[in-house]
PDB file of C-alpha atoms in Angstrom:
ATOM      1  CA  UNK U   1       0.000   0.000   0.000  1.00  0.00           C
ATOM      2  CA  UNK U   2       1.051   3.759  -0.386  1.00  0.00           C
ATOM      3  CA  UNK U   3       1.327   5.191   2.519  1.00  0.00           C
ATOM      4  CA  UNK U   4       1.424   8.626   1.798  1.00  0.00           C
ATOM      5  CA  UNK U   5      -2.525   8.237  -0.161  1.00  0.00           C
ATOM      6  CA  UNK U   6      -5.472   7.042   2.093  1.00  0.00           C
ATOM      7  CA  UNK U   7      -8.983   5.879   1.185  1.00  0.00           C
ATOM      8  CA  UNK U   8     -11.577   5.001   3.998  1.00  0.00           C
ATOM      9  CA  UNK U   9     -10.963   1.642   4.103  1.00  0.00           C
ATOM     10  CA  UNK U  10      -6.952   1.369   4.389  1.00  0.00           C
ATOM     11  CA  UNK U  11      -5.413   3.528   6.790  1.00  0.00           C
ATOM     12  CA  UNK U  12      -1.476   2.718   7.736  1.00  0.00           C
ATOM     13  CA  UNK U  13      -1.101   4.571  11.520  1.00  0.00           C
ATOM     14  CA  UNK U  14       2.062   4.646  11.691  1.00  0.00           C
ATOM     15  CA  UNK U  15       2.341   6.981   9.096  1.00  0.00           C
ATOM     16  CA  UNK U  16      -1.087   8.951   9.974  1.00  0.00           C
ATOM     17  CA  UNK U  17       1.200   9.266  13.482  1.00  0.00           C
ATOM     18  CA  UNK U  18       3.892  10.558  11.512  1.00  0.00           C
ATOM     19  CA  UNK U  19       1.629  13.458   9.607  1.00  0.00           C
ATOM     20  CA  UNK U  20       0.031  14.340  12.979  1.00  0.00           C
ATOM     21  CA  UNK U  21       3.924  14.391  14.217  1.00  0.00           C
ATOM     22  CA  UNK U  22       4.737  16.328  10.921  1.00  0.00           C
ATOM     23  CA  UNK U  23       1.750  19.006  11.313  1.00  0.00           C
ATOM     24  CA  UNK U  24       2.521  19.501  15.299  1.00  0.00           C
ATOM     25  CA  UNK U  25       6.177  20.336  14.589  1.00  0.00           C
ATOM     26  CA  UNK U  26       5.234  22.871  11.745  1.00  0.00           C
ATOM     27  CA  UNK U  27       3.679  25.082  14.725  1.00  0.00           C
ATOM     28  CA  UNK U  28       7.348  25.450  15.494  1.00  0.00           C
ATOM     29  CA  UNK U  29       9.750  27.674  14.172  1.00  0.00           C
ATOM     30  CA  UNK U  30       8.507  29.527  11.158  1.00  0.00           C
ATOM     31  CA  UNK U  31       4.988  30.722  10.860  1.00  0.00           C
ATOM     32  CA  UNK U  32       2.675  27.760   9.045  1.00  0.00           C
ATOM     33  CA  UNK U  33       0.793  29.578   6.708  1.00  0.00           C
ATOM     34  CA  UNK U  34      -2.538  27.748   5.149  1.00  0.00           C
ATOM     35  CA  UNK U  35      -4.265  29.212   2.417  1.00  0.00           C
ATOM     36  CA  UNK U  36      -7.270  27.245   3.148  1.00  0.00           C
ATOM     37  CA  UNK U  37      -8.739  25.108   0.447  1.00  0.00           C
ATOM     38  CA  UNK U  38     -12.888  23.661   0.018  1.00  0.00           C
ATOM     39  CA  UNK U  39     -12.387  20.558  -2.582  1.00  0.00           C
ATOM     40  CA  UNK U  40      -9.781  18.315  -4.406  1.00  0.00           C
ATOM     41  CA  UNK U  41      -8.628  20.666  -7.200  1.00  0.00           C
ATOM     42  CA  UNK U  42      -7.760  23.653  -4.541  1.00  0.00           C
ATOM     43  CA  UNK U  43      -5.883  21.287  -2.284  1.00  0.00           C
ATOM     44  CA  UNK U  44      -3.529  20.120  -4.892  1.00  0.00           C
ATOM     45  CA  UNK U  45      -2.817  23.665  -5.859  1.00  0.00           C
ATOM     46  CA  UNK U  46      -1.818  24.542  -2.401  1.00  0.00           C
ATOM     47  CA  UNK U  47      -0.024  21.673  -2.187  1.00  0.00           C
ATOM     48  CA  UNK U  48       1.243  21.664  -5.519  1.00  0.00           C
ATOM     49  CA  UNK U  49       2.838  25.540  -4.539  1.00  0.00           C
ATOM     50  CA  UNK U  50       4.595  23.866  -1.570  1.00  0.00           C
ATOM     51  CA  UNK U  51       2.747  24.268   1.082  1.00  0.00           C
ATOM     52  CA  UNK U  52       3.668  21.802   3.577  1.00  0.00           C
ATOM     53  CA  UNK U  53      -0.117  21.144   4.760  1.00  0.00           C
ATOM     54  CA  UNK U  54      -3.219  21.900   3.591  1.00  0.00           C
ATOM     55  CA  UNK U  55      -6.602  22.721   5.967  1.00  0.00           C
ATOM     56  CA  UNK U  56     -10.551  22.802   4.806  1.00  0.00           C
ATOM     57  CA  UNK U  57     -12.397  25.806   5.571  1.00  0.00           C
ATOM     58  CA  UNK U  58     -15.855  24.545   6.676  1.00  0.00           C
ATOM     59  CA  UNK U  59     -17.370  27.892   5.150  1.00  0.00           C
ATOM     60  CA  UNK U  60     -16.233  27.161   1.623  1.00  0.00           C
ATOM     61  CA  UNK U  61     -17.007  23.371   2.134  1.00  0.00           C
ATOM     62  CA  UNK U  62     -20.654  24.285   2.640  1.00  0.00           C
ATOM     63  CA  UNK U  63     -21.044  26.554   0.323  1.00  0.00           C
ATOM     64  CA  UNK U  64     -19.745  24.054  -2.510  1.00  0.00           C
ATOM     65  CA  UNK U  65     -21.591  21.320  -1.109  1.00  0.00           C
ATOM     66  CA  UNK U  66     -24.905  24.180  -1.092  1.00  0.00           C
ATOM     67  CA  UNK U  67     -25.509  24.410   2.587  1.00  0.00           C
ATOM     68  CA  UNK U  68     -24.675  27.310   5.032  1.00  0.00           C
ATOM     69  CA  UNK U  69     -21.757  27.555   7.274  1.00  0.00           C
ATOM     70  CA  UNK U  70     -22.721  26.887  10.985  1.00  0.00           C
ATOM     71  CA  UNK U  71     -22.880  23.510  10.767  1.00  0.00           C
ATOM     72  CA  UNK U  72     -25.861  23.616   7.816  1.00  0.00           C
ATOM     73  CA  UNK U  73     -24.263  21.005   5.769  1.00  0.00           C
ATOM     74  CA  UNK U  74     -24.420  17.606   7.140  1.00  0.00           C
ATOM     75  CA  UNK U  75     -21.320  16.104   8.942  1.00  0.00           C
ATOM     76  CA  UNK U  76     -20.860  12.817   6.507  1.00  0.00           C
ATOM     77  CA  UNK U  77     -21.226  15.197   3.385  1.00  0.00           C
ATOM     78  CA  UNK U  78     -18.415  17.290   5.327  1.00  0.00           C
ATOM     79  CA  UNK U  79     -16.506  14.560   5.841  1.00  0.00           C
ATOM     80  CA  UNK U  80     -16.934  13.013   2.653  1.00  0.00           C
ATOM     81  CA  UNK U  81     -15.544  16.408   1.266  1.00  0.00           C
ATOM     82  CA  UNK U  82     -12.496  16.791   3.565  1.00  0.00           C
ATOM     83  CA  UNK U  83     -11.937  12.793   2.295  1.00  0.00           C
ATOM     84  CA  UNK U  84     -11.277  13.861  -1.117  1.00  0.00           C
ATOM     85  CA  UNK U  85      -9.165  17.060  -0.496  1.00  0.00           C
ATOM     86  CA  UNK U  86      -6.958  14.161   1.832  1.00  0.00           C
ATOM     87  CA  UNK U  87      -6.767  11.762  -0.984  1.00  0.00           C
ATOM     88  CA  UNK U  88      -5.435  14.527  -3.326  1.00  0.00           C
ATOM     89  CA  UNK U  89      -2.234  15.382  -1.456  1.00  0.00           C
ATOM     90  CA  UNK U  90       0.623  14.157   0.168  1.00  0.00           C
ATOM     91  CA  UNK U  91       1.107  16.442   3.250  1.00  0.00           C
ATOM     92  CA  UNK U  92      -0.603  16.541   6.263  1.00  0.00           C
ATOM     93  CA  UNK U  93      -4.662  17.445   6.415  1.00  0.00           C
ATOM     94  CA  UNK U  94      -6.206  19.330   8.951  1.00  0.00           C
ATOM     95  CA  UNK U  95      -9.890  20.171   8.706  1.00  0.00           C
ATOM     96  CA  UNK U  96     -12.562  22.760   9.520  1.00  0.00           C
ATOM     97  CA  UNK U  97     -15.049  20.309  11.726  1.00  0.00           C
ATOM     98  CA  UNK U  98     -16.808  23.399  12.905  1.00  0.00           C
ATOM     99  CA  UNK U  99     -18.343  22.465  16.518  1.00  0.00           C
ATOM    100  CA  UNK U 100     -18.233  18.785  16.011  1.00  0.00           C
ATOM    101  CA  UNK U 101     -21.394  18.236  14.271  1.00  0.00           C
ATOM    102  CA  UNK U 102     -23.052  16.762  17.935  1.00  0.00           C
ATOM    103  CA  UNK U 103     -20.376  13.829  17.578  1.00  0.00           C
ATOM    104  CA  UNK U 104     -18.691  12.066  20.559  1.00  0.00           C
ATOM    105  CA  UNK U 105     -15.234  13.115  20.898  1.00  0.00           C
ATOM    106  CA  UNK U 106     -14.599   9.175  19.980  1.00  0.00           C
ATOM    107  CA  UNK U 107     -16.339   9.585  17.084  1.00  0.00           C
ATOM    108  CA  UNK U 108     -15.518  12.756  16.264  1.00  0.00           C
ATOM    109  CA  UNK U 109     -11.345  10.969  16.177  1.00  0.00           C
ATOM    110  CA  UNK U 110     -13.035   8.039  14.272  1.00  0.00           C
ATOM    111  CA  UNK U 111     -14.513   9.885  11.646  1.00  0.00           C
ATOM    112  CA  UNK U 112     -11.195  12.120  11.119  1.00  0.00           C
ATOM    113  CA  UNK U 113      -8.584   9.069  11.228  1.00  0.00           C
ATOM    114  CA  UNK U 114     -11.199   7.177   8.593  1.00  0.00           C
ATOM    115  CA  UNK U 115     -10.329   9.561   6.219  1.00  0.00           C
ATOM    116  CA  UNK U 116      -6.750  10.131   7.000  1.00  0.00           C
ATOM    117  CA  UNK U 117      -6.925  13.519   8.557  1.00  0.00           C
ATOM    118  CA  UNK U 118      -4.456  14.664  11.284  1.00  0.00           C
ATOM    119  CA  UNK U 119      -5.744  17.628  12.645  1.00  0.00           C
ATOM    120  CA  UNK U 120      -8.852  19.458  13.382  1.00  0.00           C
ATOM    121  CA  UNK U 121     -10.338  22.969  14.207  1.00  0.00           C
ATOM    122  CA  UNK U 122     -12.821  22.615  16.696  1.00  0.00           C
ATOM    123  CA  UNK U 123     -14.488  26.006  18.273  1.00  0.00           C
ATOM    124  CA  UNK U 124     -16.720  26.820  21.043  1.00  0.00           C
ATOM    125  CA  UNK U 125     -19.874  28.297  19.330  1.00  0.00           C
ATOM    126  CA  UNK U 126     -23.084  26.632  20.278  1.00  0.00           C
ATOM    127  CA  UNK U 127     -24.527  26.282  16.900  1.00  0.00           C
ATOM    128  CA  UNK U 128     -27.654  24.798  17.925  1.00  0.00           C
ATOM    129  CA  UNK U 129     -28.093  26.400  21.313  1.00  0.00           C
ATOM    130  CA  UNK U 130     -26.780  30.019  19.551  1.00  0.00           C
ATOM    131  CA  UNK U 131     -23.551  31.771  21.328  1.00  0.00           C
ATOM    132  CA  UNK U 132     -20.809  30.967  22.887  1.00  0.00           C
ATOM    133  CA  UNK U 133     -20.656  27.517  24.703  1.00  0.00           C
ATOM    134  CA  UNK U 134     -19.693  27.160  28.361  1.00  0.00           C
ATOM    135  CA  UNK U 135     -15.573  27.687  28.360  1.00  0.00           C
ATOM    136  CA  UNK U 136     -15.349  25.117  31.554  1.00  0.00           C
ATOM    137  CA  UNK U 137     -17.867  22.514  29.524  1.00  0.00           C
ATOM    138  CA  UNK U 138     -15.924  23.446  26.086  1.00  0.00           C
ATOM    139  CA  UNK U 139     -12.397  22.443  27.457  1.00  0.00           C
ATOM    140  CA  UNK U 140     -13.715  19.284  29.125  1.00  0.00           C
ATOM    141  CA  UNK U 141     -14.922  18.054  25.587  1.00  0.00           C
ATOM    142  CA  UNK U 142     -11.446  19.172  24.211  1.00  0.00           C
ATOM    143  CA  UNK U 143     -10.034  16.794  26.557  1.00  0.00           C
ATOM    144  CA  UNK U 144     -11.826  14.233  25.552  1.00  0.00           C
ATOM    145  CA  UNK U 145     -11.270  13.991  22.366  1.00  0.00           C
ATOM    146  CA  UNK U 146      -7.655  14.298  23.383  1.00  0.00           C
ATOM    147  CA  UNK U 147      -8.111  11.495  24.930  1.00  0.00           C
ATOM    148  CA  UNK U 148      -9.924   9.855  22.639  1.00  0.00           C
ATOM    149  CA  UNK U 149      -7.323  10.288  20.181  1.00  0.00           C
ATOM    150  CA  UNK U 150      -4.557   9.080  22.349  1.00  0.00           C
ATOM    151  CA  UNK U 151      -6.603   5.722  22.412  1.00  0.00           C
ATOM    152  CA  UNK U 152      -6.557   5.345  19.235  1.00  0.00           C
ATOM    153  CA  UNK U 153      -2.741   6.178  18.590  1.00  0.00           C
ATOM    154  CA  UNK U 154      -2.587   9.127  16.388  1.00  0.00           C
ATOM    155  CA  UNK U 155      -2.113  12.461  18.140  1.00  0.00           C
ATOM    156  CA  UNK U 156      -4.018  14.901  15.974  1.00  0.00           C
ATOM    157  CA  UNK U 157      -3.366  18.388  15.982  1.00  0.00           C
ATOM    158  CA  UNK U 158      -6.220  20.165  18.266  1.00  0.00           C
ATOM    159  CA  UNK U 159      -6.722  23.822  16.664  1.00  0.00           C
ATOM    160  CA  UNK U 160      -8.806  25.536  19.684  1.00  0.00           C
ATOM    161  CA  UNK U 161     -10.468  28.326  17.875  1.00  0.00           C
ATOM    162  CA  UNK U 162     -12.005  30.695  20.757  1.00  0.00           C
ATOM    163  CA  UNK U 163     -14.977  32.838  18.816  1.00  0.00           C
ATOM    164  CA  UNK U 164     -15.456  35.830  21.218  1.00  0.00           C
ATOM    165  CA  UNK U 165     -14.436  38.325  19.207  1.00  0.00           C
ATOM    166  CA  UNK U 166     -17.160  37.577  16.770  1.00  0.00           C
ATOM    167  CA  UNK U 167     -19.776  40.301  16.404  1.00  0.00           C
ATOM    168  CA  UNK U 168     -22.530  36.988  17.419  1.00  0.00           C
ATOM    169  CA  UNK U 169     -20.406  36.162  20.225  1.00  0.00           C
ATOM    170  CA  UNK U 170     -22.053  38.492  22.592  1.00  0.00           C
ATOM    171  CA  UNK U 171     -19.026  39.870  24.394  1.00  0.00           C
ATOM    172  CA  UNK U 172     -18.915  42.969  25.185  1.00  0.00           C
ATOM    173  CA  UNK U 173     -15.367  44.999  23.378  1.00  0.00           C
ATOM    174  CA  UNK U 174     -13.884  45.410  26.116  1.00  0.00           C
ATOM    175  CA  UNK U 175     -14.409  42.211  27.986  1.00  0.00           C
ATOM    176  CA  UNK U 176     -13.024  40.303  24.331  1.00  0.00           C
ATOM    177  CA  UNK U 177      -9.211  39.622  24.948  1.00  0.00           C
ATOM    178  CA  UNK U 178      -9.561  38.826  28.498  1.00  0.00           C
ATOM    179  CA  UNK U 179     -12.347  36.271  28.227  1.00  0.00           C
ATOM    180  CA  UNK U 180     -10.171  35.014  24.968  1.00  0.00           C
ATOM    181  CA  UNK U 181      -7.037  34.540  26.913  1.00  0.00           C
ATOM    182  CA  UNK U 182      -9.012  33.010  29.510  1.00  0.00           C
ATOM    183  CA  UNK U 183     -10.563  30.214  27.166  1.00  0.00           C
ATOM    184  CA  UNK U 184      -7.378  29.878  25.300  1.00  0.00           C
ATOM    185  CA  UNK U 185      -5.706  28.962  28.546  1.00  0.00           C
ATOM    186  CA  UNK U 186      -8.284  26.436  29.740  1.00  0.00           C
ATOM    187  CA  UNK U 187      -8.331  25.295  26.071  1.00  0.00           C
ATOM    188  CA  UNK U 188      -4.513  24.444  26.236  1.00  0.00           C
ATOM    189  CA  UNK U 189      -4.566  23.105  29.784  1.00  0.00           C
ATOM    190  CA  UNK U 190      -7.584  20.552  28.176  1.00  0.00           C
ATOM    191  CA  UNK U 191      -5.097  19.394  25.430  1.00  0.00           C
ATOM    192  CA  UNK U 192      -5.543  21.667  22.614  1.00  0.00           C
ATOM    193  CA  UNK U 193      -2.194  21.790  20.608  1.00  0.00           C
ATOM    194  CA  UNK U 194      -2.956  25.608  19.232  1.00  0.00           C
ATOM    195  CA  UNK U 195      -5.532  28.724  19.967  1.00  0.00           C
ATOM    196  CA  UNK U 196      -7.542  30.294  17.029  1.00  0.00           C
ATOM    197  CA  UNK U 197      -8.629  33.514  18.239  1.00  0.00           C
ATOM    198  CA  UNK U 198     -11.064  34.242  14.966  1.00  0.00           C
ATOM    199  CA  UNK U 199     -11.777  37.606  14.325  1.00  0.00           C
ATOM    200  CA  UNK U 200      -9.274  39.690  15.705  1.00  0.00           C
ATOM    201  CA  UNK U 201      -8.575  42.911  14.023  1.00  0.00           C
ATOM    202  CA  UNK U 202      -5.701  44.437  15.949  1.00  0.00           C
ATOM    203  CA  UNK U 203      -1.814  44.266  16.295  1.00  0.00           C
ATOM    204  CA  UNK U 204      -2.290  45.098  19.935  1.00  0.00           C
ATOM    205  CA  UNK U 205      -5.010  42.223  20.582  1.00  0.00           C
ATOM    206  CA  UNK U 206      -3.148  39.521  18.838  1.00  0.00           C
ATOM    207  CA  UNK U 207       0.142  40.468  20.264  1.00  0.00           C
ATOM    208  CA  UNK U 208      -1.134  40.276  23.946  1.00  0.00           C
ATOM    209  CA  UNK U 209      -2.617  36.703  22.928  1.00  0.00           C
ATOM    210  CA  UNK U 210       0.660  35.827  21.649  1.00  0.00           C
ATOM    211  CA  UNK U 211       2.579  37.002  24.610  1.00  0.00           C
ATOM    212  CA  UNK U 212      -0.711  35.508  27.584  1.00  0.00           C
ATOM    213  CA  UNK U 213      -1.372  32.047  26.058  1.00  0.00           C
ATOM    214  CA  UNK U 214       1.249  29.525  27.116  1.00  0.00           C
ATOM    215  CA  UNK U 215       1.096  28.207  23.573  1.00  0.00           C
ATOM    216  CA  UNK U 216       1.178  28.440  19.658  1.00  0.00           C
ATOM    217  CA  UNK U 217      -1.316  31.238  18.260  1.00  0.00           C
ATOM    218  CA  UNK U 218      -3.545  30.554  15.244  1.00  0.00           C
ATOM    219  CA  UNK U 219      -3.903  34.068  13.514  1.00  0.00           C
ATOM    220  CA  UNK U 220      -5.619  35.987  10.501  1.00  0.00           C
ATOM    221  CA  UNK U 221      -4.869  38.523   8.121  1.00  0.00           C
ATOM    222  CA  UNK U 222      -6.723  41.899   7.700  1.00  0.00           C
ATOM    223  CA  UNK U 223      -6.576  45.362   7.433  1.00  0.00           C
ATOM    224  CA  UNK U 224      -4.199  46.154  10.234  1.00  0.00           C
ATOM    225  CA  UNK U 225      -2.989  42.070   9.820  1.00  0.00           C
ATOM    226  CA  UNK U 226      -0.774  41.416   6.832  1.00  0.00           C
ATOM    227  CA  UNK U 227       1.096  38.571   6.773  1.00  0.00           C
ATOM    228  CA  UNK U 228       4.869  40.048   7.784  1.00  0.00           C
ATOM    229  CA  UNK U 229       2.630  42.006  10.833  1.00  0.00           C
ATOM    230  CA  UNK U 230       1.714  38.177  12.371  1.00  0.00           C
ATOM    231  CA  UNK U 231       4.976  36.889  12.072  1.00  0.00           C
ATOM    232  CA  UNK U 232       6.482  39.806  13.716  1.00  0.00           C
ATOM    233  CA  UNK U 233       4.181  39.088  16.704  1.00  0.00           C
ATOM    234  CA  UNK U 234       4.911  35.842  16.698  1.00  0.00           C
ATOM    235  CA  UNK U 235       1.717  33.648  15.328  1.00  0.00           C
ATOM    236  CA  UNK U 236       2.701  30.427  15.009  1.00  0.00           C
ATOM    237  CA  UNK U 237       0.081  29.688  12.253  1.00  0.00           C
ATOM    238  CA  UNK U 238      -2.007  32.029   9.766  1.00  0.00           C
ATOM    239  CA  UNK U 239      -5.173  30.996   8.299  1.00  0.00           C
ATOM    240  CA  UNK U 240      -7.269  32.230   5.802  1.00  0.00           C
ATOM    241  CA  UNK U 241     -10.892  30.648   5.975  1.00  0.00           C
ATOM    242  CA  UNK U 242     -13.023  31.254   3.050  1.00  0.00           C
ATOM    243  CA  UNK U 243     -11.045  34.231   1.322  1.00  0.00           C
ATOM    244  CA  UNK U 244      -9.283  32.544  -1.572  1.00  0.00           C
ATOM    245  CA  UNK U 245     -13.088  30.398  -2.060  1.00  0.00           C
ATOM    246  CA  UNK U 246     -14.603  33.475  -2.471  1.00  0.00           C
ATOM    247  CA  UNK U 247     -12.087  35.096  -4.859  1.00  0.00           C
ATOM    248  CA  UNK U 248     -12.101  32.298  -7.004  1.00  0.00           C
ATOM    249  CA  UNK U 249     -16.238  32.909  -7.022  1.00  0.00           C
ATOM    250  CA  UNK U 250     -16.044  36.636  -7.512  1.00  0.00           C
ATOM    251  CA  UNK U 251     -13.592  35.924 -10.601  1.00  0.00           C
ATOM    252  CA  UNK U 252     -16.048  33.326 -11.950  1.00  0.00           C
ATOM    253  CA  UNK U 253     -18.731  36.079 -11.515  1.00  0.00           C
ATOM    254  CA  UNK U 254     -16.476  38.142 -13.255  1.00  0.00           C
ATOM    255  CA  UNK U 255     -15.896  36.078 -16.067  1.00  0.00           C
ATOM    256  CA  UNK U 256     -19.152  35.290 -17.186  1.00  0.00           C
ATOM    257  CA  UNK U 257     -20.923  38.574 -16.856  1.00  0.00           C
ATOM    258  CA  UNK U 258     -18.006  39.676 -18.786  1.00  0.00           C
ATOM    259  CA  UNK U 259     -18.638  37.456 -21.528  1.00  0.00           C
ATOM    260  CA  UNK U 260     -22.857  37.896 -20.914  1.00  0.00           C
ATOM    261  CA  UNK U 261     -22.202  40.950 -22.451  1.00  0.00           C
ATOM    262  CA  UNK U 262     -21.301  39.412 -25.392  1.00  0.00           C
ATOM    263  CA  UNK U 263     -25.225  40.059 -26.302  1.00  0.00           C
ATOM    264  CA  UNK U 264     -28.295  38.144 -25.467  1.00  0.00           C
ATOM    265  CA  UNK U 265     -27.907  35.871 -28.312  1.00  0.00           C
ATOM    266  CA  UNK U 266     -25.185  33.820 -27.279  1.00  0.00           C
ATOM    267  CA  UNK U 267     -25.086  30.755 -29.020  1.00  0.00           C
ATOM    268  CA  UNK U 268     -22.924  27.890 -29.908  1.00  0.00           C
ATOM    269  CA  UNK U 269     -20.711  28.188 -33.076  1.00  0.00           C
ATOM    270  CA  UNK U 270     -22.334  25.922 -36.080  1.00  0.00           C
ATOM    271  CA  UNK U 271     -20.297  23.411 -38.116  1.00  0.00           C
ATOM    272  CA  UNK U 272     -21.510  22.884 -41.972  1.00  0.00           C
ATOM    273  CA  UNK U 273     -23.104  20.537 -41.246  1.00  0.00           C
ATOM    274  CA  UNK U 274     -25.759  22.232 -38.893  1.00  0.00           C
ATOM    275  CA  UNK U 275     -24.860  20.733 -36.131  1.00  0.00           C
ATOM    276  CA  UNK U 276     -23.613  22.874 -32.541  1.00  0.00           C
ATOM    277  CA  UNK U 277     -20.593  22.226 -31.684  1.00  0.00           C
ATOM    278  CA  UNK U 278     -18.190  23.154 -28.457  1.00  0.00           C
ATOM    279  CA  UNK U 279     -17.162  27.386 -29.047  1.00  0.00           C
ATOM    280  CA  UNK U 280     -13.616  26.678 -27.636  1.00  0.00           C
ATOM    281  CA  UNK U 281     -12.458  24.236 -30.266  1.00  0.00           C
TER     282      UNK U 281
END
């Protein structure tokens, strides 16, 4: 078997260890960057530019798939998804699983080792209760799917994203980077092998993460954020969610209105025949 491609129903673990090994020690040292990637074709491009990993965004996953983010699209259809952006590369895989979809933290490991996945975001939303989940309850699932994925001997990479500087979150400005460095810590102290604090905006905010959580930082670009700013800092990881999805849709967009206004009467080319045949040949 090659061990460096995985289907569902051959998985080697010593060298799924090995990736989860790989991914953990690329938190180290020089900023991992992820341009994050929704289907097969994106992944080996990433890949493909050297990248050495690739992660899912669960926003552009659902929207290809034609469900919301949130946890709208259901899990095995997510899974199925991350499955074939896995079986596309050769370096390691982490994905998006959003809340985890109501799964047991077993599960939850089960599901992600099936398809050869080595690490995970995981944040504490509430998607079906709405806000922010208890931080205490949220760190005691962390550690058990820690746990869970000890049993099963392959330490995937935990990516703890903390959501509370979302506008949805319901903390108040002020209250946002203490309550964040509060969940990050618990969040580490449960087993979590990074902190995603989503949504911050400023130098100041991410720096003081940085320099409070006793642990690698998961950052994002953005108007005050460029990528040289976050390494400066000292991120350990930068991720980009949906952004490069949603390019590639607005130049699509783009594209086609573009050649809409070719005129209303767009119409295959004829051969002499009479028959249609394909305008780009």
């Amino acid at each position: 078997m090659d061990v460096d491609r995985w289907t569902s129903t051959a998985v080697d673990k010593a060298a799924l260890r090995a990736r989860a090994d790989r991914l953990r020690a690329l938190h180290r040292g020089e900023v991992l960057v992820l341009p994050n990637v929704w289907d097969a074709a994106s992944a080996a491009i990433v890949a493909g530019a050297g990248f050495p990993a690739v992660a899912t965004a669960s926003a552009a996953v659902s929207a290809v798939l034609g469900h919301p983010d949130g946890e709208g699209a259901p899990w095995q259809e997510m899974f199925a998804a991350a499955g074939r952006v896995v079986r596309a590369v050769r370096v390691p895989v982490t994905v998006d699983a959003e809340a985890g979809y109501g799964l047991s933290p077993r599960e939850l490991v089960d599901r992600l080792l099936e398809i050869g996945a080595v690490g995970c975001n995981l944040e504490d939303t509430d998607h079906r209760a709405g806000g922010l989940a208890d931080a205490g309850a949220h760190a005691r699932w962390l550690a058990e799917v820690r746990a869970a994925a000890d049993d099963a001997g392959v330490p995937i990479v935990v990516n703890a994203r903390v959501d509370v500087f979302l506008p949805d979150a319901g903390v108040p400005g002020p209250d946002r980077l203490a309550e964040a460095v509060r969940r990050g810590r618990l969040y580490l102290e449960a087993g979590a092998d990074c902190v995603y604090p989503i949504g911050v905006r400023r130098e100041a905010d991410i720096a003081a993460l940085v320099a409070e959580l006793p642990g690698p930082v998961n950052g994002n670009t953005g108007d005050e954020l460029d990528l040289a700013t976050l390494r400066a800092v000292g991120v350990a990881r930068v991720s980009y969610g949906p952004r490069f999805h949603r390019a590639a849709m607005a130049g699509l967009k783009a594209a086609v209105e573009e050649l809409r206004q070719v005129g209303p009467d767009v119409a295959p080319a004829a051969d002499d025949r009479g028959r249609g045949v394909r305008p780009d040949r």
